Short mmCIF file of C-alpha atoms and ligand atoms in Angstrom, two decimals:
data_model
loop_
_atom_site.label_atom_id
_atom_site.label_comp_id
_atom_site.label_asym_id
_atom_site.label_seq_id
_atom_site.Cartn_x
_atom_site.Cartn_y
_atom_site.Cartn_z
CA UNK U 1316 0.00 0.00 0.00
CA UNK U 1317 1.34 3.46 -0.88
CA UNK U 1318 2.31 5.48 2.21
CA UNK U 1319 1.94 9.25 2.47
CA UNK U 1320 5.40 9.66 4.05
CA UNK U 1321 8.54 7.59 4.31
CA UNK U 1322 9.23 8.83 7.84
CA UNK U 1323 7.29 10.71 10.51
CA UNK U 1324 9.18 12.14 13.50
CA UNK U 1325 7.14 13.01 16.60
CA UNK U 1326 8.81 15.82 18.57
CA UNK U 1327 11.12 18.57 17.32
CA UNK U 1328 13.82 18.55 19.99
CA UNK U 1329 17.43 18.49 18.76
CA UNK U 1330 17.23 14.69 18.45
CA UNK U 1331 13.93 14.71 16.56
CA UNK U 1332 15.17 17.41 14.17
CA UNK U 1333 18.52 15.66 13.66
CA UNK U 1334 16.76 12.35 12.96
CA UNK U 1335 14.45 14.04 10.45
CA UNK U 1336 17.28 16.02 8.82
CA UNK U 1337 19.44 12.90 8.47
CA UNK U 1338 16.59 10.96 6.83
CA UNK U 1339 15.44 13.86 4.62
CA UNK U 1340 19.04 14.37 3.43
CA UNK U 1341 18.83 10.90 1.86
CA UNK U 1342 15.80 11.92 -0.21
CA UNK U 1343 13.10 10.30 1.94
CA UNK U 1344 9.76 12.13 2.30
CA UNK U 1345 9.77 13.27 5.92
CA UNK U 1346 7.28 14.95 8.27
CA UNK U 1347 7.96 16.37 11.78
CA UNK U 1348 5.08 16.91 14.23
CA UNK U 1349 5.62 19.10 17.30
CA UNK U 1350 3.16 19.63 20.17
CA UNK U 1351 4.33 23.12 21.05
CA UNK U 1352 3.84 26.35 19.13
CA UNK U 1353 7.62 26.79 19.07
CA UNK U 1354 9.96 24.26 17.48
CA UNK U 1355 13.25 23.06 18.95
CA UNK U 1356 12.44 21.30 22.25
CA UNK U 1357 15.41 21.84 24.58
CA UNK U 1358 16.99 24.34 22.18
CA UNK U 1359 14.49 27.19 22.45
CA UNK U 1360 15.33 30.76 23.52
CA UNK U 1361 12.86 33.46 24.55
CA UNK U 1362 12.51 36.86 26.21
CA UNK U 1363 11.54 35.30 29.54
CA UNK U 1364 12.10 38.37 31.73
CA UNK U 1365 12.03 41.71 29.89
CA UNK U 1366 11.99 42.79 26.23
CA UNK U 1367 15.50 42.67 24.78
CA UNK U 1368 16.77 40.02 27.24
CA UNK U 1369 17.06 36.73 25.33
CA UNK U 1370 17.23 33.68 27.63
CA UNK U 1371 17.89 30.03 26.81
CA UNK U 1372 14.83 28.25 28.19
CA UNK U 1373 16.65 24.90 28.50
CA UNK U 1374 20.13 24.16 27.13
CA UNK U 1375 22.72 26.91 27.32
CA UNK U 1376 26.27 25.64 26.83
CA UNK U 1377 27.20 23.08 24.20
CA UNK U 1378 30.41 21.06 24.58
CA UNK U 1379 28.63 18.05 23.05
CA UNK U 1380 27.06 20.18 20.30
CA UNK U 1381 30.33 21.51 18.93
CA UNK U 1382 31.83 17.99 19.00
CA UNK U 1383 28.78 16.26 17.49
CA UNK U 1384 29.55 14.15 14.38
CA UNK U 1385 25.86 14.51 13.40
CA UNK U 1386 25.92 18.31 13.50
CA UNK U 1387 29.17 18.23 11.51
CA UNK U 1388 27.66 15.91 8.88
CA UNK U 1389 24.60 18.19 8.55
CA UNK U 1390 26.98 21.17 8.19
CA UNK U 1391 25.01 23.30 10.65
CA UNK U 1392 27.69 25.97 10.62
CA UNK U 1393 27.02 26.59 6.92
CA UNK U 1394 23.31 26.89 7.78
CA UNK U 1395 23.70 29.81 10.17
CA UNK U 1396 24.91 28.22 13.43
CA UNK U 1397 27.77 30.18 14.97
CA UNK U 1398 29.55 28.91 18.09
CA UNK U 1399 31.06 31.51 20.42
CA UNK U 1400 34.05 30.23 22.37
CA UNK U 1401 34.67 31.67 25.85
CA UNK U 1402 38.13 32.05 27.34
CA UNK U 1403 37.34 29.52 30.09
CA UNK U 1404 34.84 26.62 30.00
CA UNK U 1405 33.99 26.44 33.69
CA UNK U 1406 35.02 28.41 36.75
CA UNK U 1407 34.57 27.00 40.23
CA UNK U 1408 34.64 29.68 42.95
CA UNK U 1409 35.45 28.75 46.54
CA UNK U 1410 35.21 30.65 49.84
CA UNK U 1411 38.21 32.88 50.62
CA UNK U 1412 40.47 31.52 47.88
CA UNK U 1413 40.83 31.87 44.11
CA UNK U 1414 38.52 29.93 41.80
CA UNK U 1415 39.55 26.69 40.11
CA UNK U 1416 39.39 27.12 36.33
CA UNK U 1417 38.67 24.55 33.63
CA UNK U 1418 40.48 26.03 30.67
CA UNK U 1419 41.33 24.95 27.13
CA UNK U 1420 44.89 25.72 28.22
CA UNK U 1421 45.83 22.86 30.59
CA UNK U 1422 48.60 24.95 32.14
CA UNK U 1423 46.06 27.65 33.14
CA UNK U 1424 43.95 24.98 34.86
CA UNK U 1425 46.99 23.59 36.69
CA UNK U 1426 47.95 27.06 37.91
CA UNK U 1427 44.44 27.54 39.33
CA UNK U 1428 44.76 24.43 41.54
CA UNK U 1429 46.54 23.94 44.86
CA UNK U 1430 50.23 23.29 44.16
CA UNK U 1431 50.01 19.83 45.77
CA UNK U 1432 47.55 18.74 43.06
CA UNK U 1433 49.02 20.25 39.91
CA UNK U 1434 51.15 17.26 38.90
CA UNK U 1435 48.42 14.83 39.93
CA UNK U 1436 45.83 16.65 37.79
CA UNK U 1437 48.20 16.61 34.80
CA UNK U 1438 48.84 12.86 35.33
CA UNK U 1439 45.10 12.17 35.48
CA UNK U 1440 44.04 14.04 32.37
CA UNK U 1441 47.08 14.06 30.05
CA UNK U 1442 47.03 10.35 29.02
CA UNK U 1443 43.25 10.49 28.54
CA UNK U 1444 43.44 13.77 26.66
CA UNK U 1445 45.60 12.16 23.96
CA UNK U 1446 42.78 9.70 23.23
CA UNK U 1447 39.90 12.05 23.78
CA UNK U 1448 39.47 13.55 20.33
CA UNK U 1449 38.85 10.01 19.05
CA UNK U 1450 37.12 8.75 22.19
CA UNK U 1451 34.51 11.54 22.43
CA UNK U 1452 32.82 10.82 19.06
CA UNK U 1453 32.95 7.10 19.98
CA UNK U 1454 31.13 7.76 23.25
CA UNK U 1455 28.51 9.69 21.29
CA UNK U 1456 28.12 6.81 18.86
CA UNK U 1457 27.97 3.86 21.24
CA UNK U 1458 26.57 1.41 18.70
CA UNK U 1459 29.58 1.76 16.37
CA UNK U 1460 32.55 -0.54 16.93
CA UNK U 1461 35.56 1.53 18.06
CA UNK U 1462 38.71 1.41 15.92
CA UNK U 1463 40.74 0.65 19.04
CA UNK U 1464 39.41 -0.56 22.36
CA UNK U 1465 42.45 0.71 24.30
CA UNK U 1466 41.29 4.33 24.81
CA UNK U 1467 37.96 3.04 26.12
CA UNK U 1468 39.71 0.70 28.56
CA UNK U 1469 42.04 3.48 29.79
CA UNK U 1470 39.04 5.77 30.27
CA UNK U 1471 36.83 3.04 31.75
CA UNK U 1472 39.28 2.12 34.53
CA UNK U 1473 38.96 5.63 35.97
CA UNK U 1474 35.43 6.34 34.76
CA UNK U 1475 33.80 3.36 36.45
CA UNK U 1476 34.60 4.87 39.87
CA UNK U 1477 32.33 7.10 41.92
CA UNK U 1478 33.40 10.74 41.36
CA UNK U 1479 33.96 11.15 45.12
CA UNK U 1480 36.38 8.21 45.15
CA UNK U 1481 38.35 9.42 42.12
CA UNK U 1482 38.61 12.91 43.65
CA UNK U 1483 39.64 11.71 47.12
CA UNK U 1484 42.09 9.11 45.79
CA UNK U 1485 43.77 11.55 43.39
CA UNK U 1486 43.79 14.98 45.05
CA UNK U 1487 44.62 16.49 48.44
CA UNK U 1488 43.53 20.12 47.93
CA UNK U 1489 40.02 21.58 47.88
CA UNK U 1490 40.18 23.19 44.46
CA UNK U 1491 40.91 20.13 42.29
CA UNK U 1492 38.39 18.04 44.23
CA UNK U 1493 35.74 20.74 43.80
CA UNK U 1494 36.47 21.13 40.07
CA UNK U 1495 36.04 17.38 39.57
CA UNK U 1496 32.86 17.36 41.69
CA UNK U 1497 31.31 20.25 39.71
CA UNK U 1498 31.96 18.39 36.44
CA UNK U 1499 30.65 15.14 37.96
CA UNK U 1500 27.44 16.86 39.07
CA UNK U 1501 26.45 17.14 35.39
CA UNK U 1502 25.53 13.45 35.82
CA UNK U 1503 22.59 14.56 38.06
CA UNK U 1504 23.41 11.58 40.28
CA UNK U 1505 24.81 11.28 43.81
CA UNK U 1506 28.56 11.57 43.38
CA UNK U 1507 29.20 8.33 45.28
CA UNK U 1508 27.43 6.36 42.53
CA UNK U 1509 29.63 4.13 40.39
CA UNK U 1510 30.31 5.64 36.99
CA UNK U 1511 29.92 9.29 37.99
CA UNK U 1512 33.69 9.73 37.53
CA UNK U 1513 33.14 9.04 33.81
CA UNK U 1514 30.82 12.04 33.54
CA UNK U 1515 33.29 14.19 35.49
CA UNK U 1516 36.12 13.13 33.17
CA UNK U 1517 34.10 13.68 29.98
CA UNK U 1518 33.28 17.25 31.04
CA UNK U 1519 36.85 17.95 32.24
CA UNK U 1520 38.45 16.53 29.09
CA UNK U 1521 35.99 18.27 26.78
CA UNK U 1522 36.93 21.56 28.48
CA UNK U 1523 40.60 20.92 27.68
CA UNK U 1524 39.91 19.87 24.08
CA UNK U 1525 38.05 23.13 23.42
CA UNK U 1526 36.07 25.78 25.27
CA UNK U 1527 32.42 25.01 26.11
CA UNK U 1528 30.62 27.24 23.57
CA UNK U 1529 27.34 29.13 23.50
CA UNK U 1530 25.34 29.56 20.29
CA UNK U 1531 25.23 33.10 18.90
CA UNK U 1532 21.66 34.37 19.06
CA UNK U 1533 20.65 31.77 21.65
CA UNK U 1534 20.43 27.98 21.69
CA UNK U 1535 17.48 28.40 19.33
CA UNK U 1536 20.09 28.99 16.59
CA UNK U 1537 20.84 25.24 16.74
CA UNK U 1538 17.17 24.46 16.08
CA UNK U 1539 17.06 27.09 13.31
CA UNK U 1540 20.06 25.50 11.56
CA UNK U 1541 18.48 22.03 11.80
CA UNK U 1542 15.22 23.44 10.41
CA UNK U 1543 17.17 25.05 7.55
CA UNK U 1544 18.60 21.62 6.74
CA UNK U 1545 15.09 20.13 6.73
CA UNK U 1546 13.79 22.91 4.52
CA UNK U 1547 16.70 22.45 2.09
CA UNK U 1548 15.69 18.82 1.68
CA UNK U 1549 11.96 19.44 1.33
CA UNK U 1550 10.81 18.01 4.68
CA UNK U 1551 7.51 19.20 6.22
CA UNK U 1552 7.37 20.50 9.79
CA UNK U 1553 4.10 21.16 11.65
CA UNK U 1554 3.87 22.76 15.10
CA UNK U 1555 0.93 22.70 17.53
CA UNK U 1556 0.34 19.03 16.63
CA UNK U 1557 0.41 17.08 19.88
CA UNK U 1558 0.33 13.36 19.12
CA UNK U 1559 -1.81 11.44 21.63
CA UNK U 1560 -2.15 8.19 19.73
CA UNK U 1561 -0.32 6.78 16.72
CA UNK U 1562 -3.64 6.18 14.96
CA UNK U 1563 -3.86 10.00 14.46
CA UNK U 1564 -0.80 10.01 12.20
CA UNK U 1565 -0.82 10.06 8.40
CA UNK U 1566 0.46 6.80 6.89
CA UNK U 1567 4.22 6.28 6.82
CA UNK U 1568 6.80 3.53 6.48
CA UNK U 1569 8.56 4.38 9.77
CA UNK U 1570 7.81 6.51 12.84
CA UNK U 1571 10.52 7.95 15.09
CA UNK U 1572 9.54 9.12 18.57
CA UNK U 1573 11.50 11.97 20.18
CA UNK U 1574 9.64 11.27 23.43
CA UNK U 1575 10.15 9.95 26.97
CA UNK U 1576 9.47 6.27 27.73
CA UNK U 1577 6.50 7.24 29.95
CA UNK U 1578 4.91 9.05 26.98
CA UNK U 1579 5.63 6.14 24.63
CA UNK U 1580 3.86 3.80 27.06
CA UNK U 1581 0.71 5.91 26.67
CA UNK U 1582 0.87 6.90 23.02
CA UNK U 1583 1.88 3.44 21.76
CA UNK U 1584 -0.24 1.34 24.14
CA UNK U 1585 -1.90 -0.39 21.16
CA UNK U 1586 1.25 -0.69 19.05
CA UNK U 1587 3.81 -2.34 21.33
CA UNK U 1588 3.71 -5.61 23.28
CA UNK U 1589 2.76 -5.43 26.97
CA UNK U 1590 6.13 -6.91 28.04
CA UNK U 1591 8.02 -4.07 26.31
CA UNK U 1592 5.62 -1.43 27.71
CA UNK U 1593 6.18 -2.82 31.23
CA UNK U 1594 9.95 -2.55 30.78
CA UNK U 1595 9.54 1.08 29.67
CA UNK U 1596 7.51 1.60 32.87
CA UNK U 1597 10.50 0.56 35.00
CA UNK U 1598 12.71 3.32 33.53
CA UNK U 1599 14.04 5.79 36.14
CA UNK U 1600 14.09 9.56 35.51
CA UNK U 1601 16.12 10.94 38.44
CA UNK U 1602 15.95 14.47 39.88
CA UNK U 1603 14.31 17.45 38.20
CA UNK U 1604 15.64 21.00 37.97
CA UNK U 1605 14.60 24.36 39.35
CA UNK U 1606 15.70 27.21 37.09
CA UNK U 1607 15.85 30.98 37.39
CA UNK U 1608 16.56 33.43 34.57
CA UNK U 1609 17.75 36.89 35.48
CA UNK U 1610 17.82 40.24 33.70
CA UNK U 1611 20.84 41.95 35.27
CA UNK U 1612 21.97 45.56 35.39
CA UNK U 1613 25.63 44.52 35.18
CA UNK U 1614 27.91 41.46 35.03
CA UNK U 1615 27.74 39.12 38.06
CA UNK U 1616 30.15 40.65 40.61
CA UNK U 1617 32.20 37.50 41.30
CA UNK U 1618 34.78 37.86 44.08
CA UNK U 1619 37.22 36.22 41.68
CA UNK U 1620 36.64 38.30 38.51
CA UNK U 1621 38.16 35.56 36.32
CA UNK U 1622 34.81 33.75 36.73
CA UNK U 1623 33.39 36.26 34.21
CA UNK U 1624 35.54 34.69 31.49
CA UNK U 1625 33.72 31.33 31.85
CA UNK U 1626 30.54 30.31 30.01
CA UNK U 1627 29.62 28.15 33.04
CA UNK U 1628 30.25 28.77 36.72
CA UNK U 1629 29.86 25.82 39.11
CA UNK U 1630 28.45 27.37 42.28
CA UNK U 1631 28.40 25.01 45.22
CA UNK U 1632 31.64 25.15 47.13
CA UNK U 1633 33.50 22.03 48.11
CA UNK U 1634 33.29 18.40 47.00
CA UNK U 1635 31.44 17.51 50.21
CA UNK U 1636 28.88 20.29 49.76
CA UNK U 1637 28.22 19.39 46.11
CA UNK U 1638 27.98 15.74 47.03
CA UNK U 1639 25.41 16.51 49.75
CA UNK U 1640 23.36 18.66 47.35
CA UNK U 1641 23.21 15.96 44.65
CA UNK U 1642 22.36 13.27 47.20
CA UNK U 1643 19.48 15.37 48.60
CA UNK U 1644 17.98 15.88 45.12
CA UNK U 1645 18.22 12.14 44.41
CA UNK U 1646 16.67 11.19 47.75
CA UNK U 1647 13.81 13.69 47.35
CA UNK U 1648 14.89 16.18 50.03
CA UNK U 1649 15.24 19.95 49.73
CA UNK U 1650 18.74 21.40 50.15
CA UNK U 1651 19.75 24.67 51.87
CA UNK U 1652 22.96 24.95 49.90
CA UNK U 1653 22.20 23.61 46.40
CA UNK U 1654 24.84 23.11 43.73
CA UNK U 1655 23.93 25.78 41.14
CA UNK U 1656 24.88 25.70 37.48
CA UNK U 1657 25.29 29.36 36.42
CA UNK U 1658 25.69 30.42 32.79
CA UNK U 1659 26.42 33.94 31.61
CA UNK U 1660 25.81 33.87 27.86
CA UNK U 1661 25.53 37.64 27.42
CA UNK U 1662 29.17 38.01 28.51
CA UNK U 1663 30.12 36.46 25.15
CA UNK U 1664 27.11 37.12 22.94
CA UNK U 1665 25.95 40.73 22.64
CA UNK U 1666 22.66 39.64 21.04
CA UNK U 1667 21.37 38.38 24.40
CA UNK U 1668 20.81 41.66 26.29
CA UNK U 1669 20.41 45.42 25.68
CA UNK U 1670 23.71 47.36 25.63
CA UNK U 1671 25.30 47.53 29.08
CA UNK U 1672 22.92 44.92 30.55
CA UNK U 1673 23.40 41.18 31.09
CA UNK U 1674 21.44 37.94 31.32
CA UNK U 1675 21.97 35.33 34.05
CA UNK U 1676 20.94 31.66 33.86
CA UNK U 1677 20.93 29.38 36.88
CA UNK U 1678 19.51 25.99 37.79
CA UNK U 1679 19.93 23.40 40.49
CA UNK U 1680 18.89 19.78 40.81
CA UNK U 1681 15.79 19.18 42.94
CA UNK U 1682 13.55 16.20 43.74
CA UNK U 1683 11.68 14.82 40.72
CA UNK U 1684 8.33 16.55 40.25
CA UNK U 1685 9.04 19.22 42.88
CA UNK U 1686 6.67 22.19 42.92
CA UNK U 1687 8.77 24.01 45.53
CA UNK U 1688 10.77 27.15 44.65
CA UNK U 1689 14.51 26.94 45.29
CA UNK U 1690 15.15 30.50 44.06
CA UNK U 1691 16.05 31.98 47.47
CA UNK U 1692 18.60 29.24 48.22
CA UNK U 1693 20.11 29.58 44.74
CA UNK U 1694 20.44 33.37 45.02
CA UNK U 1695 22.15 32.99 48.41
CA UNK U 1696 24.64 30.55 46.90
CA UNK U 1697 25.49 32.98 44.06
CA UNK U 1698 25.66 35.89 46.53
CA UNK U 1699 28.13 33.82 48.62
CA UNK U 1700 30.68 33.96 45.79
CA UNK U 1701 29.46 37.22 44.19
CA UNK U 1702 28.46 39.67 46.95
CA UNK U 1703 26.09 42.31 45.58
CA UNK U 1704 24.58 39.90 43.01
CA UNK U 1705 21.04 40.42 44.28
CA UNK U 1706 21.38 44.20 43.82
CA UNK U 1707 22.04 43.61 40.09
CA UNK U 1708 18.73 41.82 39.49
CA UNK U 1709 16.29 43.93 37.42
CA UNK U 1710 13.84 41.09 36.77
CA UNK U 1711 13.70 37.33 37.12
CA UNK U 1712 11.57 34.37 36.11
CA UNK U 1713 11.59 30.97 37.83
CA UNK U 1714 10.54 27.52 36.62
CA UNK U 1715 10.02 24.68 39.10
CA UNK U 1716 10.58 21.05 38.15
CA UNK U 1717 6.85 20.60 37.61
CA UNK U 1718 6.73 23.77 35.44
CA UNK U 1719 9.34 22.09 33.21
CA UNK U 1720 7.11 19.08 32.61
CA UNK U 1721 4.22 21.44 31.78
CA UNK U 1722 6.51 23.30 29.35
CA UNK U 1723 7.73 20.08 27.70
CA UNK U 1724 5.86 16.84 28.48
CA UNK U 1725 9.05 14.89 27.68
CA UNK U 1726 10.72 16.27 30.84
CA UNK U 1727 9.15 13.77 33.23
CA UNK U 1728 9.03 15.39 36.69
CA UNK U 1729 11.38 18.09 35.39
CA UNK U 1730 14.19 15.59 34.57
CA UNK U 1731 16.14 17.32 31.81
CA UNK U 1732 18.37 14.63 30.31
CA UNK U 1733 15.86 11.96 29.39
CA UNK U 1734 16.37 9.73 32.42
CA UNK U 1735 18.91 8.93 35.11
CA UNK U 1736 22.38 8.23 33.71
CA UNK U 1737 23.03 5.35 36.11
CA UNK U 1738 25.48 2.69 34.90
CA UNK U 1739 22.56 0.39 34.02
CA UNK U 1740 20.61 3.03 32.13
CA UNK U 1741 23.67 4.30 30.30
CA UNK U 1742 23.69 1.05 28.30
CA UNK U 1743 20.13 -0.27 28.68
CA UNK U 1744 18.52 2.99 27.57
CA UNK U 1745 15.51 2.87 27.76
CA UNK U 1746 15.61 -0.96 27.80
CA UNK U 1747 18.31 -3.50 26.97
CA UNK U 1748 18.29 -4.26 23.22
CA UNK U 1749 20.99 -4.91 20.63
CA UNK U 1750 19.67 -1.91 18.69
CA UNK U 1751 18.37 0.46 21.40
CA UNK U 1752 16.67 2.68 18.78
CA UNK U 1753 14.47 -0.16 17.53
CA UNK U 1754 11.36 -1.52 19.26
CA UNK U 1755 9.49 -4.85 18.92
CA UNK U 1756 7.28 -3.04 16.36
CA UNK U 1757 9.44 -2.97 13.17
CA UNK U 1758 7.91 0.35 12.11
CA UNK U 1759 8.57 2.20 15.39
CA UNK U 1760 11.90 3.75 16.44
CA UNK U 1761 12.99 5.76 19.47
CA UNK U 1762 15.18 8.83 18.96
CA UNK U 1763 15.06 10.95 22.14
CA UNK U 1764 17.72 11.49 24.80
CA UNK U 1765 16.23 8.46 26.58
CA UNK U 1766 18.32 6.41 24.12
CA UNK U 1767 22.17 6.24 23.97
CA UNK U 1768 24.27 8.33 24.29
CA UNK U 1769 21.73 10.17 26.48
CA UNK U 1770 21.17 13.77 27.54
CA UNK U 1771 22.63 16.88 25.99
CA UNK U 1772 22.33 18.72 22.72
CA UNK U 1773 24.31 16.65 20.22
CA UNK U 1774 21.59 15.12 18.08
CA UNK U 1775 23.38 11.75 18.24
CA UNK U 1776 20.35 9.85 19.58
CA UNK U 1777 18.40 11.14 16.59
CA UNK U 1778 21.27 10.48 14.16
CA UNK U 1779 21.78 6.89 15.38
CA UNK U 1780 18.01 6.26 15.33
CA UNK U 1781 17.79 7.66 11.77
CA UNK U 1782 20.51 5.23 10.64
CA UNK U 1783 18.58 2.37 12.22
CA UNK U 1784 15.26 3.48 10.64
CA UNK U 1785 16.88 3.97 7.22
CA UNK U 1786 17.95 0.30 7.22
CA UNK U 1787 14.23 -0.52 7.28
CA UNK U 1788 13.45 2.17 4.66
CA UNK U 1789 16.09 0.80 2.30
CA UNK U 1790 14.46 -2.65 2.51
CA UNK U 1791 10.88 -1.42 1.88
C1 FAD P 3242 17.02 23.57 32.11
C2 FAD P 3242 17.78 22.71 31.14
C3 FAD P 3242 19.12 22.95 30.94
C4 FAD P 3242 19.85 22.18 30.05
N1 FAD P 3242 21.14 22.52 29.79
C5 FAD P 3242 21.81 21.89 28.81
C6 FAD P 3242 23.05 22.41 28.36
O1 FAD P 3242 23.51 23.47 28.81
N2 FAD P 3242 23.71 21.73 27.38
C7 FAD P 3242 23.18 20.59 26.81
O2 FAD P 3242 23.83 20.01 25.92
N3 FAD P 3242 21.98 20.10 27.20
C8 FAD P 3242 21.27 20.73 28.17
N4 FAD P 3242 20.02 20.31 28.52
C9 FAD P 3242 19.52 19.01 28.01
C10 FAD P 3242 19.03 19.09 26.57
O3 FAD P 3242 18.21 20.22 26.39
C11 FAD P 3242 18.26 17.81 26.25
O4 FAD P 3242 19.03 16.68 26.57
C12 FAD P 3242 17.86 17.80 24.77
O5 FAD P 3242 17.01 18.89 24.47
C13 FAD P 3242 17.17 16.50 24.41
O6 FAD P 3242 16.69 16.57 23.10
P1 FAD P 3242 15.52 15.64 22.60
O7 FAD P 3242 15.30 15.98 21.18
O8 FAD P 3242 15.80 14.23 22.95
O9 FAD P 3242 14.23 16.04 23.49
P2 FAD P 3242 13.54 17.44 23.74
O10 FAD P 3242 14.45 18.55 23.52
O11 FAD P 3242 12.87 17.31 25.06
O12 FAD P 3242 12.41 17.51 22.62
C14 FAD P 3242 11.21 16.75 22.66
C15 FAD P 3242 10.18 17.51 21.84
O13 FAD P 3242 9.00 16.70 21.72
C16 FAD P 3242 7.86 17.54 21.88
N5 FAD P 3242 6.75 16.68 22.30
C17 FAD P 3242 6.58 16.14 23.54
N6 FAD P 3242 5.45 15.41 23.55
C18 FAD P 3242 4.93 15.47 22.29
C19 FAD P 3242 3.78 14.89 21.68
N7 FAD P 3242 2.96 14.10 22.34
N8 FAD P 3242 3.52 15.19 20.37
C20 FAD P 3242 4.37 15.99 19.66
N9 FAD P 3242 5.47 16.55 20.20
C21 FAD P 3242 5.74 16.29 21.50
C22 FAD P 3242 8.30 18.54 22.93
O14 FAD P 3242 7.49 19.68 22.93
C23 FAD P 3242 9.74 18.81 22.49
O15 FAD P 3242 9.79 19.86 21.55
C24 FAD P 3242 19.23 21.09 29.37
C25 FAD P 3242 17.86 20.87 29.54
C26 FAD P 3242 17.13 21.69 30.39
C27 FAD P 3242 15.66 21.50 30.53
#
């Protein structure tokens, strides 16, 4: 029977758009359906506070985006995407001492650490750094066989550890331990969980390979470039089309779902076997986030002014404090001193705020589904390392974890990376299958960040899913 489309993609997040763009680029007739009025999922930007202040609603800083093989293949930079590289990837302020700095220049990072840890830091990262330019794309493409297994083994021996154990076993001083903890906290897991050292190392190494960039004009520029690729190849994109059941869709040879497992359970209840749906139901999402966007009268007045050179500032103090904050979020408890991820895009991108003014972006991890505001605690944490910060606030807008799910139904309980990145769910994502993008229904494929390699704006879940779906298309 003739089908209206070769491929339909449900959801226009960076993975949905990348999947659609990859398929459309091969000449297949492709349709994208998006529930929201605005396209782009986690790569949307908006004037959330005041006119002229452009805020990234979700993703802000893109170490995985600039390294993404999928974005390179789609040539997003020739379609209008411009990365802006800061001087420093991440700064980590501490009480009464200079900040630790994650810099492209390894020597600058070493000089920002306690002298007792400088050689140890170099010994930890230097051997891994040699492999990293090859290893990083491999980690993003977990279904491809690596050319050499050695870099993965070298990385895995350290990465399998809990971040706390790697930090305590390697370093003596506060600054190196805190820097590692801040990078490890991107896992959104308690830092004594096995495997959290891998996340810490990926973020540390990526910061040495190149600065963590922001997208000129907002993260929405990534979505715009992906949409330009779709347009170039004649794909159709429709917004305000929430899919509640697959029976609503036009006919197609394959369907790719840029959705969370909990949504797939509902939407595909009649299209997938009960056993598979039950396994999707056991998937864990982990903590949510509470976010605040600020319109600021001036740059954040960090005690250590070098923090202004960083796209991201890890605000949370010592390893022990960050560890306590992440554990509280995981266990469902509020935290007085949360670990706060601060981004300051307007420092590098003048399109984000009116002349002389700045934007501020901050979120912390909170219990899944939380409706409680953590804004006061977050502001106190920033004020701790930047006295006078609160006086710079002209306007602000907060989003609780439950607001995030209302904004994007794929963020279950406000979980922002498609599900907990525990060791089990890193590989069995969302369930254990040889081809994690396939399902028991040969027409249905999964392409969201709930598949490998997981959260972040890199499009690789969508790219890998598109490759899997195109095997079916080439046979039909
Ligand atoms: C606050 C926050 C900060 C973040 N910071 C960063 C960062 O700095 N760097 C980084 O790399 N990543 C960051 N992330 C994570 C990143 O945004 C996500 O991992 C990424 O967007 C996942 O892309 P996706 O395409 O899988 O899903 P999503 O981006 O969630 O897209 C899913 C899309 O599907 C649509 N949809 C949902 N249900 C339906 C339906 N029934 N019918 C039709 N459409 C539907 C949604 O509206 C959405 O547009 C952050 C996320 C958040 C929320």
